[in-house]
PDB file of C-alpha atoms in Angstrom:
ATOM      1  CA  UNK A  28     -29.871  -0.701  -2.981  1.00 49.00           C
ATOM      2  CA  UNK A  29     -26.062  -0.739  -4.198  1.00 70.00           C
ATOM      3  CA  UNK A  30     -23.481  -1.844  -1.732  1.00 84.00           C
ATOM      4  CA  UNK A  31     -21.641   0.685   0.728  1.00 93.00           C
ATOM      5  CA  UNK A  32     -18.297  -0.919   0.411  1.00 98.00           C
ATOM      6  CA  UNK A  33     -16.266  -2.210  -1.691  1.00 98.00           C
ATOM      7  CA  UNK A  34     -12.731  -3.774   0.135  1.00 99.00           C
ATOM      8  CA  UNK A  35     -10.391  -4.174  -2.127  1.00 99.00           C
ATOM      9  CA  UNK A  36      -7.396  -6.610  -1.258  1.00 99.00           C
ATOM     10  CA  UNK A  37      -4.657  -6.685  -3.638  1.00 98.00           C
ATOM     11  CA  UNK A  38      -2.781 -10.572  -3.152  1.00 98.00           C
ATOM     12  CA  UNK A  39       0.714 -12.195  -4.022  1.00 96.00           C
ATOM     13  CA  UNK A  40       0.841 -15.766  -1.985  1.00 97.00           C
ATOM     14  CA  UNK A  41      -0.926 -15.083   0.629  1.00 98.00           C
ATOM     15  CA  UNK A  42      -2.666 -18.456   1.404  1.00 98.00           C
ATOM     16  CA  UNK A  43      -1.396 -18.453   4.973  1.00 97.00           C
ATOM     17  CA  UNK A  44      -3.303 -15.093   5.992  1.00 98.00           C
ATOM     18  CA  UNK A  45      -6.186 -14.388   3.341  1.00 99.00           C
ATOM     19  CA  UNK A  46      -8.741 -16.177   5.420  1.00 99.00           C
ATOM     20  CA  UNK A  47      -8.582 -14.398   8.649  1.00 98.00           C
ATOM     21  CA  UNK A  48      -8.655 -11.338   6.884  1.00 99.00           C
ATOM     22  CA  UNK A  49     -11.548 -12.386   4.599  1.00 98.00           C
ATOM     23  CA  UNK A  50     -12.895 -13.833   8.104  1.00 98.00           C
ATOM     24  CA  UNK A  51     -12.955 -10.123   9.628  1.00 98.00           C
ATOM     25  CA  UNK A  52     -14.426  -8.465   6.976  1.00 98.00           C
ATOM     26  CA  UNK A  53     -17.105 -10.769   7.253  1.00 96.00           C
ATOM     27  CA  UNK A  54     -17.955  -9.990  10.576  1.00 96.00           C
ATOM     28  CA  UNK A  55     -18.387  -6.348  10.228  1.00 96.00           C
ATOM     29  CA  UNK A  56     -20.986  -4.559  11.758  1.00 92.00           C
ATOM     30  CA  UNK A  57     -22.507  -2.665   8.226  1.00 89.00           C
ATOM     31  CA  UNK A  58     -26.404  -2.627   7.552  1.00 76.00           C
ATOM     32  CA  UNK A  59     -25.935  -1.545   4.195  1.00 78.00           C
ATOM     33  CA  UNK A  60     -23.711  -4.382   3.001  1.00 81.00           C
ATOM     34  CA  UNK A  61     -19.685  -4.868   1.819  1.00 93.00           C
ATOM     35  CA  UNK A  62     -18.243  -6.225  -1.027  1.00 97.00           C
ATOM     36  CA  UNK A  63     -14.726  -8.073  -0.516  1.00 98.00           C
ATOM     37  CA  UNK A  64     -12.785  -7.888  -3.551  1.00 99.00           C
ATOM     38  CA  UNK A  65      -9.178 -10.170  -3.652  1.00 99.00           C
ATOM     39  CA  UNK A  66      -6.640  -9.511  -6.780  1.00 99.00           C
ATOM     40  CA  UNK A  67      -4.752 -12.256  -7.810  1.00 99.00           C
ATOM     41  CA  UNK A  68      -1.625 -10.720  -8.840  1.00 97.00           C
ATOM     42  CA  UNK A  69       0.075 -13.725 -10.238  1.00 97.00           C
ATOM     43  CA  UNK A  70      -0.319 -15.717  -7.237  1.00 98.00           C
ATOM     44  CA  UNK A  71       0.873 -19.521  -6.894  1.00 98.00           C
ATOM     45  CA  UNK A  72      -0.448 -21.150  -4.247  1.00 97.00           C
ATOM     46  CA  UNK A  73      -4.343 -21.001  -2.684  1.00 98.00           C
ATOM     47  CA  UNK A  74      -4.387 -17.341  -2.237  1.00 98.00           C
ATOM     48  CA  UNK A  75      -7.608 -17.318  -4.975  1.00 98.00           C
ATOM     49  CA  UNK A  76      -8.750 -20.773  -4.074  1.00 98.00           C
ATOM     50  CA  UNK A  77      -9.421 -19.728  -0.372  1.00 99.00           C
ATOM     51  CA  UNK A  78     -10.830 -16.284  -1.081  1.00 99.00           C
ATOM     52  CA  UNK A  79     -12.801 -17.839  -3.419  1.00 98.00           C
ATOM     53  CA  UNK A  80     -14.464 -20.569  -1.260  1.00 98.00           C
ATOM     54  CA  UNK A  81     -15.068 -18.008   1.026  1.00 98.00           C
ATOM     55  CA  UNK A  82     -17.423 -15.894  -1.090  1.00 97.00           C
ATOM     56  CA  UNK A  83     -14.970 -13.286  -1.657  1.00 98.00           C
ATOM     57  CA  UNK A  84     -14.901 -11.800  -5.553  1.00 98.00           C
ATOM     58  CA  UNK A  85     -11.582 -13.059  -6.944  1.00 99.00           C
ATOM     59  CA  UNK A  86     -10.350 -10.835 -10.045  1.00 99.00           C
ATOM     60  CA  UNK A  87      -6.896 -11.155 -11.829  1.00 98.00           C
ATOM     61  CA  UNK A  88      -4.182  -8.677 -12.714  1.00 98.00           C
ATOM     62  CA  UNK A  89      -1.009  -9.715 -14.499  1.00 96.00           C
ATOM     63  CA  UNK A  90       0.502  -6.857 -14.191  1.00 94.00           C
ATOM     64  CA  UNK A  91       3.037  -7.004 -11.089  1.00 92.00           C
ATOM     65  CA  UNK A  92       2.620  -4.485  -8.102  1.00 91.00           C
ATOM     66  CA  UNK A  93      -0.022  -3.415  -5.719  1.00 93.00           C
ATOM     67  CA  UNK A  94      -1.009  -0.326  -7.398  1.00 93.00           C
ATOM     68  CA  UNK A  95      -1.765  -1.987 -10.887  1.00 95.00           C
ATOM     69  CA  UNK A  96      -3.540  -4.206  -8.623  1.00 97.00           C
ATOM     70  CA  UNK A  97      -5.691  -2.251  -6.128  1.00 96.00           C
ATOM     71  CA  UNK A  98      -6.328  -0.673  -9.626  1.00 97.00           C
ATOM     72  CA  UNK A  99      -7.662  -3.595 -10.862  1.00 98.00           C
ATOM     73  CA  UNK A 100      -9.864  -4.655  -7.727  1.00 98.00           C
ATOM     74  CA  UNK A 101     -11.589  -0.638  -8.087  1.00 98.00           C
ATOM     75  CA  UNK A 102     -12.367  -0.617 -11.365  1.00 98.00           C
ATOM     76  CA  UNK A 103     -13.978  -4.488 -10.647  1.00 98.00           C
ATOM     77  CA  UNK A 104     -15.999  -2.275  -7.170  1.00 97.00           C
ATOM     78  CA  UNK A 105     -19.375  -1.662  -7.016  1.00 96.00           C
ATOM     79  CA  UNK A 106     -19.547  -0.168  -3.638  1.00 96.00           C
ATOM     80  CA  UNK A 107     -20.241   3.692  -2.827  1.00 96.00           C
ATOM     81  CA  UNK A 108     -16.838   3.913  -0.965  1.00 98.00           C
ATOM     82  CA  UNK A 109     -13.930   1.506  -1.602  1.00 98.00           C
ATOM     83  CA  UNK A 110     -11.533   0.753   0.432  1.00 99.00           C
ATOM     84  CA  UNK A 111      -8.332  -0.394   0.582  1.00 98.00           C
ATOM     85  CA  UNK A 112      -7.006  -3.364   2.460  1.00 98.00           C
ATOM     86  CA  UNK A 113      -4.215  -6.226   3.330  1.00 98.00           C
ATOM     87  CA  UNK A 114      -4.264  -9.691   3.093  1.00 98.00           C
ATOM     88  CA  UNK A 115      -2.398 -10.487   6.030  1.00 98.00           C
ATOM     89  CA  UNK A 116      -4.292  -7.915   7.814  1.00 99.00           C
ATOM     90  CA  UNK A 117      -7.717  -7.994  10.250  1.00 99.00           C
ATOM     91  CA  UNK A 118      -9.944  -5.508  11.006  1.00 99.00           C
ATOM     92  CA  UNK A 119     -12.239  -4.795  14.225  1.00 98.00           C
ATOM     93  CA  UNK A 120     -15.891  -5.511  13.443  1.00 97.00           C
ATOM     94  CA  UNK A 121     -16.609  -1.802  13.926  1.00 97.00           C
ATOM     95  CA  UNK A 122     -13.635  -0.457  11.109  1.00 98.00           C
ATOM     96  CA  UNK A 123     -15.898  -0.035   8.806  1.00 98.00           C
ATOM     97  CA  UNK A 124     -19.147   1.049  10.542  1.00 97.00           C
ATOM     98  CA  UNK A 125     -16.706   3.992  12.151  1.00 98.00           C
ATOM     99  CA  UNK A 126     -15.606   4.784   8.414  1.00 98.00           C
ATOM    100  CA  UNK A 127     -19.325   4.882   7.610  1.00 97.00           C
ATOM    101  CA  UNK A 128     -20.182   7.761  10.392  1.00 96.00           C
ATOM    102  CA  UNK A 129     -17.266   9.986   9.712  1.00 97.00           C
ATOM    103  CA  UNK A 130     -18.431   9.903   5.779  1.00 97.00           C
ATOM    104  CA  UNK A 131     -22.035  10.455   7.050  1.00 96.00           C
ATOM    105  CA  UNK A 132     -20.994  13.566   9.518  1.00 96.00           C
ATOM    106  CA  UNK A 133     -19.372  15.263   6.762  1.00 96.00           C
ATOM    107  CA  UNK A 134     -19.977  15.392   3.057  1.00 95.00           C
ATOM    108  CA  UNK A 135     -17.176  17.357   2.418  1.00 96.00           C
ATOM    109  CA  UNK A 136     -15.113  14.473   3.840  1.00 98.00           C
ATOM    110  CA  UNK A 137     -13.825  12.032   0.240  1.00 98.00           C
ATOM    111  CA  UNK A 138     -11.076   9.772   2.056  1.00 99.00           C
ATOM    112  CA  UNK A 139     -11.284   8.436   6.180  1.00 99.00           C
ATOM    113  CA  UNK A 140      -7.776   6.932   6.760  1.00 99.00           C
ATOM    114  CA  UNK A 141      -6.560   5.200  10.089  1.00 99.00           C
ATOM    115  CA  UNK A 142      -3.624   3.491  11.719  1.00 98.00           C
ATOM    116  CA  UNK A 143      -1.996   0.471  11.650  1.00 98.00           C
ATOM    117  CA  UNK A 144      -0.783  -1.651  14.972  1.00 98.00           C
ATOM    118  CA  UNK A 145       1.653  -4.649  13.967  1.00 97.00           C
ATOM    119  CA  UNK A 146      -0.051  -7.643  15.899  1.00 94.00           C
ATOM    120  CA  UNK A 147       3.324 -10.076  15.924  1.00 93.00           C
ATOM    121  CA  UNK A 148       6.590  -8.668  15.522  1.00 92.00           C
ATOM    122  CA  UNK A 149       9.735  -7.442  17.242  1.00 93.00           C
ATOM    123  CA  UNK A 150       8.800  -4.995  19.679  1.00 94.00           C
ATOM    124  CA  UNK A 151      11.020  -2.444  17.726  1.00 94.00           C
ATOM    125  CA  UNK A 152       8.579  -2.416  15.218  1.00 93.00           C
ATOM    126  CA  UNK A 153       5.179  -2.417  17.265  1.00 95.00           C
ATOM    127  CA  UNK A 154       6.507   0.861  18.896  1.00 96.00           C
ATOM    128  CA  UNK A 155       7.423   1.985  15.682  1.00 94.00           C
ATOM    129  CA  UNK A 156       3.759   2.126  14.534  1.00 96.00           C
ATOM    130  CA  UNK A 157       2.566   3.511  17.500  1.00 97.00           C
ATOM    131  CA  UNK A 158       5.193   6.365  17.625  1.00 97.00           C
ATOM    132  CA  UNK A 159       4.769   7.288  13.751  1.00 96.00           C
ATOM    133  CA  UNK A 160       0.319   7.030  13.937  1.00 98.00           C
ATOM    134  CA  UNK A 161       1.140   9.058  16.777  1.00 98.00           C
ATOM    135  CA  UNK A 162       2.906  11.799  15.141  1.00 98.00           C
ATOM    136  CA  UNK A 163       0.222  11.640  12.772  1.00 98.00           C
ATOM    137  CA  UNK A 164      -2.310  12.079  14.866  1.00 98.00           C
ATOM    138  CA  UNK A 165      -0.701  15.072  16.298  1.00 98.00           C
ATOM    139  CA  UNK A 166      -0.089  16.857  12.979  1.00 98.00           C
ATOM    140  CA  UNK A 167      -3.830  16.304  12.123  1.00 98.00           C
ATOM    141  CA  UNK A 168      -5.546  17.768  15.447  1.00 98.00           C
ATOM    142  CA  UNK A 169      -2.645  20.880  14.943  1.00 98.00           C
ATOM    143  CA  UNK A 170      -3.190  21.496  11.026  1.00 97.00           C
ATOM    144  CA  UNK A 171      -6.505  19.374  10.111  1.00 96.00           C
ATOM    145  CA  UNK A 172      -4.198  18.173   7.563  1.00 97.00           C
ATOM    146  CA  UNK A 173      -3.107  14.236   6.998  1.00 98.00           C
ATOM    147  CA  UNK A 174       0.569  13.679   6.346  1.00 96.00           C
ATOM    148  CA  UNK A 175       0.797   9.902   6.044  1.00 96.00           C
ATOM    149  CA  UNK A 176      -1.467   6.943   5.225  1.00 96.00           C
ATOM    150  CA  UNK A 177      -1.117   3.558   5.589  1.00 97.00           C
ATOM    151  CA  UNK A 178      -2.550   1.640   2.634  1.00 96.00           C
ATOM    152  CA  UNK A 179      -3.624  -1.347   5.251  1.00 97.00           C
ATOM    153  CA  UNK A 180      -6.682   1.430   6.481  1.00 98.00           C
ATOM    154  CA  UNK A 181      -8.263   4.067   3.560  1.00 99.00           C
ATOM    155  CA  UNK A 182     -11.681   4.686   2.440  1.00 99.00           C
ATOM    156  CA  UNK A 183     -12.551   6.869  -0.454  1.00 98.00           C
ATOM    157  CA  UNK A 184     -15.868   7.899  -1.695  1.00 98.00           C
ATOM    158  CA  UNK A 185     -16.412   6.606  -5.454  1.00 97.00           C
ATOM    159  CA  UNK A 186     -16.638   9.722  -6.623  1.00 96.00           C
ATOM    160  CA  UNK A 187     -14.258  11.433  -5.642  1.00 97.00           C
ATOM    161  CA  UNK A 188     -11.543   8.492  -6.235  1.00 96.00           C
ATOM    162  CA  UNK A 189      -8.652   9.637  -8.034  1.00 94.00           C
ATOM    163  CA  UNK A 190      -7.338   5.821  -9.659  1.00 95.00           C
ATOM    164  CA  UNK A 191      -3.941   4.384  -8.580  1.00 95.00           C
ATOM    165  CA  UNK A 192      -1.344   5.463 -11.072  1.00 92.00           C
ATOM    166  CA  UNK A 193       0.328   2.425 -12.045  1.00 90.00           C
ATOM    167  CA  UNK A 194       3.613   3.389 -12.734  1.00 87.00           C
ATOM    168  CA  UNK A 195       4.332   3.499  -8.918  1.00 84.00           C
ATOM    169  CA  UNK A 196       4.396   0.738  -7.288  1.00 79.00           C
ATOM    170  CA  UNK A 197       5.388   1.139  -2.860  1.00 76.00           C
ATOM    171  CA  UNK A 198       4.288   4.413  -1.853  1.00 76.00           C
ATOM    172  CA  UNK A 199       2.326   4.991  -5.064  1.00 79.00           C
ATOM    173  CA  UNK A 200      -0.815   3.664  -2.640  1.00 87.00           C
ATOM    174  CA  UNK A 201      -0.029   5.830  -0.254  1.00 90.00           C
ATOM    175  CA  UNK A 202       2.230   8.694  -0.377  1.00 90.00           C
ATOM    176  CA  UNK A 203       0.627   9.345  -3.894  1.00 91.00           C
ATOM    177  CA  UNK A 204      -2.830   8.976  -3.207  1.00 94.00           C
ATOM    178  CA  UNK A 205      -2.525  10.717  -0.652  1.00 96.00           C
ATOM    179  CA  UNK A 206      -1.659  13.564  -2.408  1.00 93.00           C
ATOM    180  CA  UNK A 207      -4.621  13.493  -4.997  1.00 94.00           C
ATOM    181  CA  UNK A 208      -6.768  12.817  -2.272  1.00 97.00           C
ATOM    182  CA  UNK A 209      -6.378  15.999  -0.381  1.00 96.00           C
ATOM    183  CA  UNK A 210      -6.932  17.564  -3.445  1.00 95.00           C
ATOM    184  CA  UNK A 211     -10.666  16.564  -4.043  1.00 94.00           C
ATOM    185  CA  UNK A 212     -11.099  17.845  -0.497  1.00 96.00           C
ATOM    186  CA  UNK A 213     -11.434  16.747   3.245  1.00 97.00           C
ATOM    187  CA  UNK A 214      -9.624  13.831   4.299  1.00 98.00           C
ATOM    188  CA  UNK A 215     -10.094  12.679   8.063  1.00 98.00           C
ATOM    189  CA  UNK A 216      -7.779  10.332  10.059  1.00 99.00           C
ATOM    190  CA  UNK A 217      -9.243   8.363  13.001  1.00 98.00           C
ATOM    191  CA  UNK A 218      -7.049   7.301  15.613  1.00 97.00           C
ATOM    192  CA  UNK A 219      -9.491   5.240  16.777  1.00 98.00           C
ATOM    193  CA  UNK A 220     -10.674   3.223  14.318  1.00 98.00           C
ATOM    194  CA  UNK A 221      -6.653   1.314  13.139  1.00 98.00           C
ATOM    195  CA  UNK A 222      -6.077  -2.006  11.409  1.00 99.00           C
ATOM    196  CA  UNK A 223      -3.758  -4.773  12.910  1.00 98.00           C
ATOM    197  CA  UNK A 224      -1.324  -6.105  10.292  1.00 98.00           C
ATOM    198  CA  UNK A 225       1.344  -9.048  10.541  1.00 96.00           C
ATOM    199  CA  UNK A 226       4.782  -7.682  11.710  1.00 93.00           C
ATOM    200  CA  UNK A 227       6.389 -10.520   9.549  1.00 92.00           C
ATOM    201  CA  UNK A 228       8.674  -8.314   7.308  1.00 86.00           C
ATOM    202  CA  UNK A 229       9.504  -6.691  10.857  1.00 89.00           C
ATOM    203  CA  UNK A 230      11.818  -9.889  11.358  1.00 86.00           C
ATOM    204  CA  UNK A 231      14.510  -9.079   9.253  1.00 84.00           C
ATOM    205  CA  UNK A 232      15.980  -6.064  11.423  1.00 86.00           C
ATOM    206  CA  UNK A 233      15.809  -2.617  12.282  1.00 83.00           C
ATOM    207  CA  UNK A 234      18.281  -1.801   9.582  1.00 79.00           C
ATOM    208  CA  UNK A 235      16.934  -3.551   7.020  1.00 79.00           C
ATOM    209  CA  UNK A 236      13.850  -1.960   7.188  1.00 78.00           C
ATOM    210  CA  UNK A 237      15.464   1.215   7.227  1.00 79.00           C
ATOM    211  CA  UNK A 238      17.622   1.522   4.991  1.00 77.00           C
ATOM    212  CA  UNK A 239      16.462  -1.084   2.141  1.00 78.00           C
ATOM    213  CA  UNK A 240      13.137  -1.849   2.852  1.00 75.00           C
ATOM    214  CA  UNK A 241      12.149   1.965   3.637  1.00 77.00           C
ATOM    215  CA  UNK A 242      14.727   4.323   2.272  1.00 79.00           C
ATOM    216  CA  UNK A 243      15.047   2.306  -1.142  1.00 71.00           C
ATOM    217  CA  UNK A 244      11.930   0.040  -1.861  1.00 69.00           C
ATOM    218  CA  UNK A 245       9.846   2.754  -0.744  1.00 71.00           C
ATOM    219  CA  UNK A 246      10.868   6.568  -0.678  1.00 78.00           C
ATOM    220  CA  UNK A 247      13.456   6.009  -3.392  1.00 78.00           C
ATOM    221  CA  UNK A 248      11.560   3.935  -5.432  1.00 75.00           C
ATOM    222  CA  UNK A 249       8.267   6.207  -5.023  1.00 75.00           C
ATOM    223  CA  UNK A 250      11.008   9.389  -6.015  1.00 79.00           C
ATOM    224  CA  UNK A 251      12.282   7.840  -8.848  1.00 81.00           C
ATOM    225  CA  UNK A 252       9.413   6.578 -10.493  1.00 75.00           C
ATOM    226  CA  UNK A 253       7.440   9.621 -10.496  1.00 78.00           C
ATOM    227  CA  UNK A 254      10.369  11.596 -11.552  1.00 80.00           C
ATOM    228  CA  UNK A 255      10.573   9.376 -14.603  1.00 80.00           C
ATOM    229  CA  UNK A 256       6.937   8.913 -15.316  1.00 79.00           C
ATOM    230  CA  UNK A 257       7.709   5.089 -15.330  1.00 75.00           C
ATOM    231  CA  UNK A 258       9.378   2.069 -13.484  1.00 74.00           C
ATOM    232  CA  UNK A 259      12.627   2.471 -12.935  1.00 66.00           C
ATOM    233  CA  UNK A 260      13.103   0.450  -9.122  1.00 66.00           C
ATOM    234  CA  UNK A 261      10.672  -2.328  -9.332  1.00 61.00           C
ATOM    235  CA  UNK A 262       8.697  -3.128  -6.118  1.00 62.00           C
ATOM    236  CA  UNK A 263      10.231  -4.418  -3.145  1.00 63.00           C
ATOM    237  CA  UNK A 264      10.896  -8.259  -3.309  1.00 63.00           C
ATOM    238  CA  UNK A 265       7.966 -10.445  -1.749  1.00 64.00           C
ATOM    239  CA  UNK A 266       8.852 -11.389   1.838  1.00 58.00           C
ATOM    240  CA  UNK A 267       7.494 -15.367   0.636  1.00 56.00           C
ATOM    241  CA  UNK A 268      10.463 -15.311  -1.768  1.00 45.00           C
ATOM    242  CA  UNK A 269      14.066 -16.840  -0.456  1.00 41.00           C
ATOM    243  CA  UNK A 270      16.673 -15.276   1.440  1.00 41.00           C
ATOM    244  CA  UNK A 271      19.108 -15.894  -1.353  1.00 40.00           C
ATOM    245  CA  UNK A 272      16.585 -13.108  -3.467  1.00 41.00           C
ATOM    246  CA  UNK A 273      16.622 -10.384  -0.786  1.00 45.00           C
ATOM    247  CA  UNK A 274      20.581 -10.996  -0.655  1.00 41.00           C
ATOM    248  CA  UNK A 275      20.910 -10.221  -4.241  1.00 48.00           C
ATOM    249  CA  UNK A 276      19.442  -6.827  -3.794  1.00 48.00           C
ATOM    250  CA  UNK A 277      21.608  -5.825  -0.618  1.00 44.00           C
ATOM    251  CA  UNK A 278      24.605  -6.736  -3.163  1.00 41.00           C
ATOM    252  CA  UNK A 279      23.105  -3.747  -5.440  1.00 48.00           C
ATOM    253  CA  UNK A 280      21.407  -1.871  -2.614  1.00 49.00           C
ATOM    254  CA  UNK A 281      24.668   0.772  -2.385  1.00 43.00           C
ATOM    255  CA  UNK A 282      25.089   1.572  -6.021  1.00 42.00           C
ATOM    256  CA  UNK A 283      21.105   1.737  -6.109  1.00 47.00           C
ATOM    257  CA  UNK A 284      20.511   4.473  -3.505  1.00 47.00           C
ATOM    258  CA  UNK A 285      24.149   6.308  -4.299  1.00 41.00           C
ATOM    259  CA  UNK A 286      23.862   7.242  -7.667  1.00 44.00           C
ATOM    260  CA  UNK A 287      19.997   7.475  -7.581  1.00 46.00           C
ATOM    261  CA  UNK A 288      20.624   9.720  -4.646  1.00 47.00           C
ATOM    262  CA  UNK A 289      22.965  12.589  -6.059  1.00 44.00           C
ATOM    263  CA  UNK A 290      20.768  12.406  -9.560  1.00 47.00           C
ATOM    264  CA  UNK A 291      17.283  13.155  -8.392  1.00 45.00           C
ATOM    265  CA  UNK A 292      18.743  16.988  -7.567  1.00 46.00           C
ATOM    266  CA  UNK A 293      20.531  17.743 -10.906  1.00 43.00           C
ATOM    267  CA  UNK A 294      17.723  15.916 -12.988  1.00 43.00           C
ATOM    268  CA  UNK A 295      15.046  17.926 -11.453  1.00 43.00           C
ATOM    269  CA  UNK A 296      17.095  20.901 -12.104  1.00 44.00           C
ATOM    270  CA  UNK A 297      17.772  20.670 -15.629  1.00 42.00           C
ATOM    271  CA  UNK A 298      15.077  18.822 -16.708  1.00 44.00           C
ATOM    272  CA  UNK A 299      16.687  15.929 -18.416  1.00 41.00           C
ATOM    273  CA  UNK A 300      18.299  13.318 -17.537  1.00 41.00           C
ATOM    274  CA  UNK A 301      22.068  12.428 -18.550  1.00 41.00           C
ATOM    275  CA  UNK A 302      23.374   9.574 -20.720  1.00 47.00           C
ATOM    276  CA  UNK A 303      25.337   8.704 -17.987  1.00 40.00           C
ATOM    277  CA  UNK A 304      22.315   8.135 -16.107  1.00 45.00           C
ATOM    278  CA  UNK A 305      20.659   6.243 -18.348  1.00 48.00           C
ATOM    279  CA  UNK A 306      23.449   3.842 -18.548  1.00 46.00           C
ATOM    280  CA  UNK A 307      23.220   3.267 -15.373  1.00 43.00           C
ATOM    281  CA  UNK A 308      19.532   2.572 -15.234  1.00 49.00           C
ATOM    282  CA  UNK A 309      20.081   0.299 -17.561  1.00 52.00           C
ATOM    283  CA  UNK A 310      22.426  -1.256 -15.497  1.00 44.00           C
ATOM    284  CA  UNK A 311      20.700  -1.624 -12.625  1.00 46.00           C
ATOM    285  CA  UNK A 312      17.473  -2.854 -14.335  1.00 52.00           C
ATOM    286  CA  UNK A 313      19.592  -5.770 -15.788  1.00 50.00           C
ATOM    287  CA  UNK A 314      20.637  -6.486 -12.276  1.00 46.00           C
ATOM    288  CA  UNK A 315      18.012  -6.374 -10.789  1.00 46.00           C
ATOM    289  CA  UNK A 316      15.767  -8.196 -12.984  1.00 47.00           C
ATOM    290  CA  UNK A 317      11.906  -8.938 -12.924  1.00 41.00           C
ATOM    291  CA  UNK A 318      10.536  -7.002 -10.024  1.00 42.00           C
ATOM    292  CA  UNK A 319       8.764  -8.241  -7.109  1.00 43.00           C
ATOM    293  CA  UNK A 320       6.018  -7.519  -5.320  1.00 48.00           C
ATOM    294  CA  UNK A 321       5.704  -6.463  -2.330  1.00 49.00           C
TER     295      UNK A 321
END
């Protein structure tokens, strides 16, 4: 008999955490067996080293981002359901064995998707979780329907998995798959059952998060990118990178989100986009230069 699960953990320098979360999968309480998958994605430190002397499955994907990468660890699955993971994130020894009943009750059900708790953090951002899974939680028991996923806690049945589309890179394992998920039919969220990640990008602000990390690397990003049918905002930059990197994207941040902003509307309504507004992709691609990760 084939494995049940397949996690798959998508990695960029993540030397200091990848144990303990390689540690917790290990200790799950499955009888019929999980796979633990890490994806190098151009890591330079241990990150592959560890995983590896651990017993985890180490595969490689050049290509930067976490969708080209959680890509990369599903195609390399072998498990009936693969899921998708963290590396600075740890798991109860009954995630996955409460994954494996809601699949079983149901065979209508193709994704089972959970919260996530910050374990470390500024308190601002622990409540933050709470209050958002919360909402969630609400809008499922009102409309059966999931609005939000956290790409720390999904499992999708092989079958019915719909492939990361690597163009998109921050919300494009999330928000996006999301979408395609509820398309190939039921998909259940578990308050019960969350993951508990590392709060450490919490730590550079409330309004950081907001407005750059969220508003820009994510929702902006995610918008723009699937508008275009290609990269146009790289990923976030990696929280391991230096200060002196995150402040040369708060120098472009404005420009960024203004003019990206007041395009999206008249693009989408007409169809094309301007040579004005390709100039100033190009701009801000030469700015911005190789993306990160997040």
């Amino acid at each position: 008999m084939g494995v049940r699960f397949s996690v798959v953990i998508p990695c960029f320098n993540e030397a200091d955490y990848i144990a303990a979360t390689i540690a917790s999968l290990q200790a799950q309480q499955v009888v019929d067996g999980c796979e633990i998958i890490v994806v190098d994605n151009n890591c330079t430190d241990a990150t592959a080293a560890i995983a590896q002397s651990l017993g985890a499955t180490v595969v490689t994907e050049r290509e930067r981002g976490v969708c080209a990468a959680r890509q990369r660890g599903a195609q390399a699955s072998g498990g009936e359901i693969i899921v998708s993971a963290d590396a600075d994130t740890t798991y109860d020894p009954d995630w996955l064995d409460k994954i494996h009943h809601a699949f079983a009750a149901d065979d209508r059900v193709v994704a089972v998707v959970g919260p996530c708790r910050y374990k470390d953090g500024p308190h601002w951002g622990r409540l933050y979780a709470r209050l958002l899974f919360a909402l969630v939680g609400l809008a499922y028991r009102l409309t059966g329907r999931v609005f939000y996923v956290t790409a720390t806690n999904i499992a999708m049945r092989r079958d019915h998995f719909p492939g990361y589309d690597t163009n998109l890179t921050q919300g494009g394992d999330e928000l996006d798959l999301l979408r395609r998920l509820r398309r190939q039919g039921r998909v259940v969220f578990d308050r019960s059952n969350p993951s508990h990640s590392s709060g450490r990008r919490l730590t550079r602000g409330l309004v950081y998060n907001m407005f750059v990390t969220l508003l820009v690397h994510y929702l902006l990003a995610y918008l723009l990118n699937r508008l275009f049918g290609r990269r146009v905002l790289g990923s976030a930059p990696a929280f391991r990178t230096s200060r002196r990197a995150g402040t040369r994207h708060w120098r472009i941040i404005g420009s960024v989100a203004a003019a990206a902003l007041l395009a999206i509307p008249s693009a989408a309504q007409a169809g094309r986009v301007s040579d004005t507004y390709h100039s100033f992709l190009r701009h801000i691609r030469a700015s911005a230069g190789q993306d990160g990760h997040r």
